[in-house]
PDB file of C-alpha atoms in Angstrom:
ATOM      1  CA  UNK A   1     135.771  61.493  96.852  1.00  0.00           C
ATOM      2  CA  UNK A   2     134.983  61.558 100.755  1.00  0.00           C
ATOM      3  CA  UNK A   3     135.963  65.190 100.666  1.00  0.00           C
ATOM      4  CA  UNK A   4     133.823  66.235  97.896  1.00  0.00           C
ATOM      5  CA  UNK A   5     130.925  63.545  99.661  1.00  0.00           C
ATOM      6  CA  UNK A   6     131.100  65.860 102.782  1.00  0.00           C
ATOM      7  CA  UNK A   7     131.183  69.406 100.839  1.00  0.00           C
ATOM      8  CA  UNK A   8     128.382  67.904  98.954  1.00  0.00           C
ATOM      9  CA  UNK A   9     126.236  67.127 101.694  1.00  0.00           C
ATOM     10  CA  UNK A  10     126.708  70.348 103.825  1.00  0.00           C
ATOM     11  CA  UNK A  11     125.875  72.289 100.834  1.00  0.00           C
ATOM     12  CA  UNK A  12     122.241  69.692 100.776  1.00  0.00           C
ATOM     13  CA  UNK A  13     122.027  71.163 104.288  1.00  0.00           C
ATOM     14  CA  UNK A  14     122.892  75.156 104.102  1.00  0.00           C
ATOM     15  CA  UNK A  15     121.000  75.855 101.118  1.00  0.00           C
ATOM     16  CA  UNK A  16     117.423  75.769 101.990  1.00  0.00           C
ATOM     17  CA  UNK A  17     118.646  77.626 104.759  1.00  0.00           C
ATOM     18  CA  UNK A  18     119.891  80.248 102.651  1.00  0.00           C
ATOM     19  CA  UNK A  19     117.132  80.037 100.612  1.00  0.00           C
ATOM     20  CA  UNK A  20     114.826  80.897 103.269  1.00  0.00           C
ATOM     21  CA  UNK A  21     116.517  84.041 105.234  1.00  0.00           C
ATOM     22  CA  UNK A  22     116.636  85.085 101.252  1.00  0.00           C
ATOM     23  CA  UNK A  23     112.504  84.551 100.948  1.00  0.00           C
ATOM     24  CA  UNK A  24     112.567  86.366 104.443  1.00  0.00           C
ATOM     25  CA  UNK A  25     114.306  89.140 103.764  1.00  0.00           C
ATOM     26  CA  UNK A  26     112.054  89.586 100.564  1.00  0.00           C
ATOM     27  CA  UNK A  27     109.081  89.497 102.478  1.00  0.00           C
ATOM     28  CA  UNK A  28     110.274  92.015 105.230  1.00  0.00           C
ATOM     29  CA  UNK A  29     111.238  94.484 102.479  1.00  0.00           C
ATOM     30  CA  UNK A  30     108.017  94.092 100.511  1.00  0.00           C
ATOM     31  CA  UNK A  31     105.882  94.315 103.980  1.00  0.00           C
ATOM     32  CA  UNK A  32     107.496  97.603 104.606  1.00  0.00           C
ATOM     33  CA  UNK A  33     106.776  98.783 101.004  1.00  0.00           C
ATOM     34  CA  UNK A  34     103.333  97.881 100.862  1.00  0.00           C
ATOM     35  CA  UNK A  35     103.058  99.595 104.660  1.00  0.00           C
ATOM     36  CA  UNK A  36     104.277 102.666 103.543  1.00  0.00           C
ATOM     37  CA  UNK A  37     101.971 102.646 100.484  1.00  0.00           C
ATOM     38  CA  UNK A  38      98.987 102.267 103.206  1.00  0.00           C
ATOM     39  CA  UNK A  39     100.371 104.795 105.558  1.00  0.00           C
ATOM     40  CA  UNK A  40     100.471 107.582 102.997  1.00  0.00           C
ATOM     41  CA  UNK A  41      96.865 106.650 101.185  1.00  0.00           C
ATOM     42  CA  UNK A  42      95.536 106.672 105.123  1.00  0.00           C
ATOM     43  CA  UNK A  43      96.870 110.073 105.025  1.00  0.00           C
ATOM     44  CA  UNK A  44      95.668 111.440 102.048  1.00  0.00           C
ATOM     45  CA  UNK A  45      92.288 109.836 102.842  1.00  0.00           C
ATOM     46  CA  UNK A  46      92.128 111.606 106.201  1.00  0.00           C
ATOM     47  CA  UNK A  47      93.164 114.838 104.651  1.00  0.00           C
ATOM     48  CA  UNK A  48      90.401 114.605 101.650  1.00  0.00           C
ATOM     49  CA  UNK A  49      87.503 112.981 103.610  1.00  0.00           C
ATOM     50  CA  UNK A  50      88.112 113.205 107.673  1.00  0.00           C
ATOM     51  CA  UNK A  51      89.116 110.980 109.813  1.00  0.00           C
ATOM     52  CA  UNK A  52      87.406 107.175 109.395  1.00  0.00           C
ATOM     53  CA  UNK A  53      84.923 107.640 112.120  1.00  0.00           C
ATOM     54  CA  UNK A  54      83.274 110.161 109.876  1.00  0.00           C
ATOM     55  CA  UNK A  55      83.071 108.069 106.416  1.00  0.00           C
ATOM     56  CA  UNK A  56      79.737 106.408 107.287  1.00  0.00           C
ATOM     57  CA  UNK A  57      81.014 102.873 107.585  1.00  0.00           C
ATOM     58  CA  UNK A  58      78.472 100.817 110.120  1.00  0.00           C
ATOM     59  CA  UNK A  59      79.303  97.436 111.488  1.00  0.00           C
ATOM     60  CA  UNK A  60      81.004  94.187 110.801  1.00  0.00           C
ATOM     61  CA  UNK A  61      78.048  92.640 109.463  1.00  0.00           C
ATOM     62  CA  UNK A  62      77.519  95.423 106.909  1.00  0.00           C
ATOM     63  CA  UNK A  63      78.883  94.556 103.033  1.00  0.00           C
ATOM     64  CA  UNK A  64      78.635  98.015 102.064  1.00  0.00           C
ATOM     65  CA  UNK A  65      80.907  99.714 105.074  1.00  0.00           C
ATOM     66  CA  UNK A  66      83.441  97.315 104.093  1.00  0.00           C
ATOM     67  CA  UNK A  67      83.136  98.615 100.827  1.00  0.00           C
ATOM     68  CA  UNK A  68      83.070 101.850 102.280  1.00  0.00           C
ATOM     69  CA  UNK A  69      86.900 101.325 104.578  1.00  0.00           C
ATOM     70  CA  UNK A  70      88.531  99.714 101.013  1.00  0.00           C
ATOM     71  CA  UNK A  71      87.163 102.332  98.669  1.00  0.00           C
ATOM     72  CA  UNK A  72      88.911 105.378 100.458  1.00  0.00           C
ATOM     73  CA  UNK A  73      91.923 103.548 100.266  1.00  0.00           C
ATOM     74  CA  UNK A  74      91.976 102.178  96.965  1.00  0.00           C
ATOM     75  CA  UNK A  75      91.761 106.000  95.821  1.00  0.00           C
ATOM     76  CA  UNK A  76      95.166 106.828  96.760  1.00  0.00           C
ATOM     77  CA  UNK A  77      96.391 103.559  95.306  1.00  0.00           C
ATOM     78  CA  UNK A  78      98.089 101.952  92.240  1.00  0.00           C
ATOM     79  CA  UNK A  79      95.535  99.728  91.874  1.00  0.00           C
ATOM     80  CA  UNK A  80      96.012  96.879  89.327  1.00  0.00           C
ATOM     81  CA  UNK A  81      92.439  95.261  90.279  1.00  0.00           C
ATOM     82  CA  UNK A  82      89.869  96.678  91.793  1.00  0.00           C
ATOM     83  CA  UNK A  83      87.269  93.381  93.569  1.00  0.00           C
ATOM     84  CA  UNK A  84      85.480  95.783  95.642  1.00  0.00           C
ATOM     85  CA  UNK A  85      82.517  95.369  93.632  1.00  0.00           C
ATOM     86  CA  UNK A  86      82.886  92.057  91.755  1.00  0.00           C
ATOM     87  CA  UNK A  87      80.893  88.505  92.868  1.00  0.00           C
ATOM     88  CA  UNK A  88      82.677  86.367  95.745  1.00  0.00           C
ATOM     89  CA  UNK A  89      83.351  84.039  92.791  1.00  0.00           C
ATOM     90  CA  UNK A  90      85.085  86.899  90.416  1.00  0.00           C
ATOM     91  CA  UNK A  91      87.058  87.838  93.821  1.00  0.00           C
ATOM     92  CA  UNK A  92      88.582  84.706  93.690  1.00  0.00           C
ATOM     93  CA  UNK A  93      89.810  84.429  90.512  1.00  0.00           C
ATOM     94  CA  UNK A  94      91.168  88.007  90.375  1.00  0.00           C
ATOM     95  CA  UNK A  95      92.365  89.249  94.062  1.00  0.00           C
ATOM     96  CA  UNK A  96      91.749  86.404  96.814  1.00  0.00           C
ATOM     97  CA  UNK A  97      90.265  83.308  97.288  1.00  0.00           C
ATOM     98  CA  UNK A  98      91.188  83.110 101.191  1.00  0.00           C
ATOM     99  CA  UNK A  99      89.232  86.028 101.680  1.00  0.00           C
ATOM    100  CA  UNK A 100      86.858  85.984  98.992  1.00  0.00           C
ATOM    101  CA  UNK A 101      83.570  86.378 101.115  1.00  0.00           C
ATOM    102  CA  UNK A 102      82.214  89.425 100.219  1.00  0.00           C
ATOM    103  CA  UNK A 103      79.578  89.523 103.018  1.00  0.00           C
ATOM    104  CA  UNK A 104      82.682  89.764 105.676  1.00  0.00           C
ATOM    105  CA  UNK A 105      85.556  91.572 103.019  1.00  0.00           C
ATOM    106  CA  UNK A 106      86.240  94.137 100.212  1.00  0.00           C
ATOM    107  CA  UNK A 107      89.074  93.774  98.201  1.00  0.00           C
ATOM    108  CA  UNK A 108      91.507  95.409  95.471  1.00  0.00           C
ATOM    109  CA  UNK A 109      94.844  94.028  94.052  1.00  0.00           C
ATOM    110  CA  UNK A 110      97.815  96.162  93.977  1.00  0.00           C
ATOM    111  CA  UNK A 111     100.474  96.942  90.786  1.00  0.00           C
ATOM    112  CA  UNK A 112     103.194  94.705  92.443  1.00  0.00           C
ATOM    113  CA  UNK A 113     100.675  91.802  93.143  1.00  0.00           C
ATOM    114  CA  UNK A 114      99.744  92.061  96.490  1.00  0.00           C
ATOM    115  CA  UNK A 115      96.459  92.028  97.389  1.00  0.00           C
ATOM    116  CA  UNK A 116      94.244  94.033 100.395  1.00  0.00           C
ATOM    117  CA  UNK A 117      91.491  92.924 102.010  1.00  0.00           C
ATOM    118  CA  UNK A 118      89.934  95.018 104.300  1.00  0.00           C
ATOM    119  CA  UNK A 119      86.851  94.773 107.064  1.00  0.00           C
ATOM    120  CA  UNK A 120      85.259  96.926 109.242  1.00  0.00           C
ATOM    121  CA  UNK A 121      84.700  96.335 112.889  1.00  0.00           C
ATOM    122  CA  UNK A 122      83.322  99.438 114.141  1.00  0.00           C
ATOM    123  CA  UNK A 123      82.172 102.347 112.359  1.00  0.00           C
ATOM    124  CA  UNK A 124      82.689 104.973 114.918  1.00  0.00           C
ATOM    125  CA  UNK A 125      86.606 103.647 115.573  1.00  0.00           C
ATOM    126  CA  UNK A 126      85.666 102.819 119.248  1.00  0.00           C
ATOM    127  CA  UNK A 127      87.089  99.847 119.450  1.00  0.00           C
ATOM    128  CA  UNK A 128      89.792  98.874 122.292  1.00  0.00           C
ATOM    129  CA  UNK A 129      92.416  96.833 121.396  1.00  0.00           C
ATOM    130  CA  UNK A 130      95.461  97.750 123.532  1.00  0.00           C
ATOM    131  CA  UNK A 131      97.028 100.451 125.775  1.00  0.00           C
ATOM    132  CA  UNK A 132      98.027 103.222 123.298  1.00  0.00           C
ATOM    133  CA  UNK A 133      95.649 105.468 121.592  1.00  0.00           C
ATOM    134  CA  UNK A 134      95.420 104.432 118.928  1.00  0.00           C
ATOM    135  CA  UNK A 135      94.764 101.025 119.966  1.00  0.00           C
ATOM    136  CA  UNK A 136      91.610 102.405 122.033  1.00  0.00           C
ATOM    137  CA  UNK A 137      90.180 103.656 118.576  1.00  0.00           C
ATOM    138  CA  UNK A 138      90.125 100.999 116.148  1.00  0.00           C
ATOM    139  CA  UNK A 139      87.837 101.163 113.126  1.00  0.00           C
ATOM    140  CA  UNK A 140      88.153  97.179 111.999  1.00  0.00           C
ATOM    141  CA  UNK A 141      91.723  95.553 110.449  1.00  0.00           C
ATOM    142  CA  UNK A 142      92.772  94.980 106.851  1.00  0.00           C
ATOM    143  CA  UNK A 143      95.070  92.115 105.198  1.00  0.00           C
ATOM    144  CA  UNK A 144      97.713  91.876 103.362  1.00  0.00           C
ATOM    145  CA  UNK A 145      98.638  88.937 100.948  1.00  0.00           C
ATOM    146  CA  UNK A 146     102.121  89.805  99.629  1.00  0.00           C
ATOM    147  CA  UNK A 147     101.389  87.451  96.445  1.00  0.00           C
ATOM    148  CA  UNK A 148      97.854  87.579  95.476  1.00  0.00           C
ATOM    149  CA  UNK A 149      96.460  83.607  95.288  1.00  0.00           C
ATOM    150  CA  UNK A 150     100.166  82.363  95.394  1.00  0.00           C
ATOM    151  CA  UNK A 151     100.855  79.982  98.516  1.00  0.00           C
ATOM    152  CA  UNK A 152     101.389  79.318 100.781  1.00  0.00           C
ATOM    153  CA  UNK A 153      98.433  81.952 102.011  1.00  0.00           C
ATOM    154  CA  UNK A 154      99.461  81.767 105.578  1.00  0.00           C
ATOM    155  CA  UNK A 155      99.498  84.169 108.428  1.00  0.00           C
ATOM    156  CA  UNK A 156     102.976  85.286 109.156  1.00  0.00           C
ATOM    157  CA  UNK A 157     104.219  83.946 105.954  1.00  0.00           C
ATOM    158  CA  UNK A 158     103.276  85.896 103.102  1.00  0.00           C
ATOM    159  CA  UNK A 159      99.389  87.388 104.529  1.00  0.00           C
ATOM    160  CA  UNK A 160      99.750  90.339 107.350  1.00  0.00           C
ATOM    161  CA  UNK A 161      97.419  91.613 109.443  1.00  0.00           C
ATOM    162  CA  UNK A 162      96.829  95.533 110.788  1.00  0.00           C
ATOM    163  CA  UNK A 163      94.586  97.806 112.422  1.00  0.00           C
ATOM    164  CA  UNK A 164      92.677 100.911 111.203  1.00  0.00           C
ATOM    165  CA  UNK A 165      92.411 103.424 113.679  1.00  0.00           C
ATOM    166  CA  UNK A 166      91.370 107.212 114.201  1.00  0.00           C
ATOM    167  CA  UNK A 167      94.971 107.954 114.287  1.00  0.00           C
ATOM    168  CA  UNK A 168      96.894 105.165 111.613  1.00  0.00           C
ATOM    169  CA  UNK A 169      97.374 102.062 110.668  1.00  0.00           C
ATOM    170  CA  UNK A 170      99.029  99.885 113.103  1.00  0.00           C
ATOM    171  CA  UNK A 171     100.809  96.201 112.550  1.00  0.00           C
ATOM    172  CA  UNK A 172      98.908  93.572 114.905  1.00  0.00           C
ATOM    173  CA  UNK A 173     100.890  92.097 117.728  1.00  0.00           C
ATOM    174  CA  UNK A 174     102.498  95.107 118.639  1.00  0.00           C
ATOM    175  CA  UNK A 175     103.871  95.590 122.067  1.00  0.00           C
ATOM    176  CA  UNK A 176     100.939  97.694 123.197  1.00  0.00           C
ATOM    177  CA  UNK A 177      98.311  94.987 121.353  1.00  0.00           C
ATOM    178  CA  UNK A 178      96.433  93.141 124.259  1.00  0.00           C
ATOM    179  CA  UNK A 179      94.588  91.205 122.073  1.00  0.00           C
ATOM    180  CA  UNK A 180      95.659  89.547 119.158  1.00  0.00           C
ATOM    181  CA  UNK A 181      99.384  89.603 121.130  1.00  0.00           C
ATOM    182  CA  UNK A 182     102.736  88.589 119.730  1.00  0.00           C
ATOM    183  CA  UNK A 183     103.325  85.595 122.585  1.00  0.00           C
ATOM    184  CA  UNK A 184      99.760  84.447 121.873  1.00  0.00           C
ATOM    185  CA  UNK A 185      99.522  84.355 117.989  1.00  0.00           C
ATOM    186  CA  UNK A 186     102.842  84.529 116.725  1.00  0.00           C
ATOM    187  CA  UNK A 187     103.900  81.180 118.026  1.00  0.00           C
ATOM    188  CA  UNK A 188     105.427  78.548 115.957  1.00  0.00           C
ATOM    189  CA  UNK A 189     104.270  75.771 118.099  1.00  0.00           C
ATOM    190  CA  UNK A 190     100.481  77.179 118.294  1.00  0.00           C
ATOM    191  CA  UNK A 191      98.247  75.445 115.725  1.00  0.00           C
ATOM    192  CA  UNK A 192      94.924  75.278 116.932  1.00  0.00           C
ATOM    193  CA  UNK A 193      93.310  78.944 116.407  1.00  0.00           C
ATOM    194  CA  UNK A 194      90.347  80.668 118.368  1.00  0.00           C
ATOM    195  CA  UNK A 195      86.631  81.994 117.502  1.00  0.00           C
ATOM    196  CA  UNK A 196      87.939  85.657 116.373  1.00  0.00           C
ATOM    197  CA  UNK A 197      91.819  85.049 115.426  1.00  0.00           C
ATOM    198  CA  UNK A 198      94.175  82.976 114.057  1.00  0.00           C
ATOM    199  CA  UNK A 199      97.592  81.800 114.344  1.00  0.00           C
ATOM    200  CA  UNK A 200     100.128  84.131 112.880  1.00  0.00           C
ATOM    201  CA  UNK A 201      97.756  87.457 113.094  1.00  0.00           C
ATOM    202  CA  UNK A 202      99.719  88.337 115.357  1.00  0.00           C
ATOM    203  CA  UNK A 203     103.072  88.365 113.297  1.00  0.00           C
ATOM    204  CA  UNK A 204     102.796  91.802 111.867  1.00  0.00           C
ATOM    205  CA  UNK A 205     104.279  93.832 114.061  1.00  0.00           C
ATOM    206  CA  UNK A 206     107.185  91.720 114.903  1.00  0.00           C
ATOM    207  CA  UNK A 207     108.028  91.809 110.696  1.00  0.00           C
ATOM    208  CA  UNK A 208     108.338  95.352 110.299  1.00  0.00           C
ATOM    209  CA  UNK A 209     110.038  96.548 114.037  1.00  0.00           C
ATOM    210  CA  UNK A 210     112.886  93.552 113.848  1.00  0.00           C
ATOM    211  CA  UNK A 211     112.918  93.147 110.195  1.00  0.00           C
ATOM    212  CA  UNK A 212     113.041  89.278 110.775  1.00  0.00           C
ATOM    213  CA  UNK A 213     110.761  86.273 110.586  1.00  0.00           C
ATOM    214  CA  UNK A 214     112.628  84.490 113.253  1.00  0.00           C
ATOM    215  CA  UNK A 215     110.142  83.402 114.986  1.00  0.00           C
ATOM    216  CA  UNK A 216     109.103  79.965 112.392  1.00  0.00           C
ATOM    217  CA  UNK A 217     112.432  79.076 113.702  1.00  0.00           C
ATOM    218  CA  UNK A 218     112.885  79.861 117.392  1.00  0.00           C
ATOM    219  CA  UNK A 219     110.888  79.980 120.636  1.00  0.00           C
ATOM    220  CA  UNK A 220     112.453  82.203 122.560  1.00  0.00           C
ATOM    221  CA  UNK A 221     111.304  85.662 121.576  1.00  0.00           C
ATOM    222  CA  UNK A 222     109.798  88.272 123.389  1.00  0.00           C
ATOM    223  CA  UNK A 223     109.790  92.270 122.702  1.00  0.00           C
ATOM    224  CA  UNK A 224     111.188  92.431 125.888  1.00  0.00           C
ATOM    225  CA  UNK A 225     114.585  90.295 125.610  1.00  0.00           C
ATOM    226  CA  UNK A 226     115.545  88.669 122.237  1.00  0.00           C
ATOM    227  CA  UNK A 227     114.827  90.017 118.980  1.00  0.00           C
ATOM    228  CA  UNK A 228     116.315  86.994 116.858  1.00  0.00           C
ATOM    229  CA  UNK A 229     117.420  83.097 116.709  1.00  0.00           C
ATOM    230  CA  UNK A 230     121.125  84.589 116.596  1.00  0.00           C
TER     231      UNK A 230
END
């Protein structure tokens, strides 16, 4: 009876545990899926209309240019729900109510339930963000919510954040990202958030490079030394 006490309560212990690199592993894999989707709609986009410094999209306080940024995307996608268009309170019920201010967001709801929000920041790309290209170009950022309105709605956790540039789409918090960094909003212990970003925006990156979201559970990691909690 002791022996079966003990198995019994290690089990209570390992399973969440197992549980959870199981959720993670689902997320990475659907991340990467919904990336690709983006990357190749970017692409077509760019090959129909030009590069998005030449759609007409304005600024950040502009409904219609965010219109603009999520229209030539949702073109090139399997799109189960299109919000672009719809009232912030239709938005909410059918793609997002975390983003479902339509004075700051357009969005559209994918086949496999994820849903896209995008904004624009600058019209003409000329935004600097970093010390690659394409980081010196940025148009504005879209979102990603893996599951629609299903929790826990939570950067890092199942919503992603990335750039639109002249050149791609690029995963915040990449290596090269000087402002929305990996150390500075990908940190576990972080909760309070400032005026332009929050926690976990800066998650992104580290999800898709080191297929991993080691770093709810860890403190330690940096892209130059370790790349997991093992």
């Amino acid at each position: 009876m002791i022996t079966l006490g003990i198995i019994g309560v290690v089990a209570a212990m390992t399973l969440p545990t197992i549980t959870q690199k199981t959720q993670d592993k689902q997320t990475v894999s659907k991340l990467k899926k919904v990336y690709s989707g983006l990357s190749q709609a970017y692409l077509m986009a760019v090959n129909e209309n030009g590069t998005p410094d030449t759609w007409g999209a304005g600024g950040m306080y502009e409904p219609e240019s965010h219109k603009i940024m999520a229209q030539n995307f949702a073109k090139y996608m399997k799109v189960m729900r299109n919000c672009i268009n719809m009232s912030n309170s239709d938005v909410a019920i059918n793609c997002s109510e975390m983003f479902s201010e339509t004075s700051y967001y357009s969005t559209f709801r994918l086949n496999d339930g994820s849903t896209l929000i995008f904004r624009i920041w600058n019209g003409e790309c000329t935004a600097n963000y970093g010390s690659s290209k394409p980081l010196q170009n940025v148009c504005g950022r879209f979102a990603v919510d893996l599951n629609g309105n299903d929790k826990p709605n939570e950067y890092g956790k199942d919503v992603f954040t990335f750039y639109v540039t002249k050149q791609g789409i690029f995963p915040m918090g990449s290596e090269s990202d000087r402002v929305v960094t990996f150390k500075k909003y990908c940190d576990r212990n972080k909760t309070s958030d400032d005026t332009n970003y929050i926690h976990g925006m800066g998650c992104s990156a580290w999800v898709l490079m080191n297929e991993n979201l080691d770093y709810w559970y860890c403190d330690d990691l940096d892209w130059n030394g370790k790349k997991s909690c093992k």
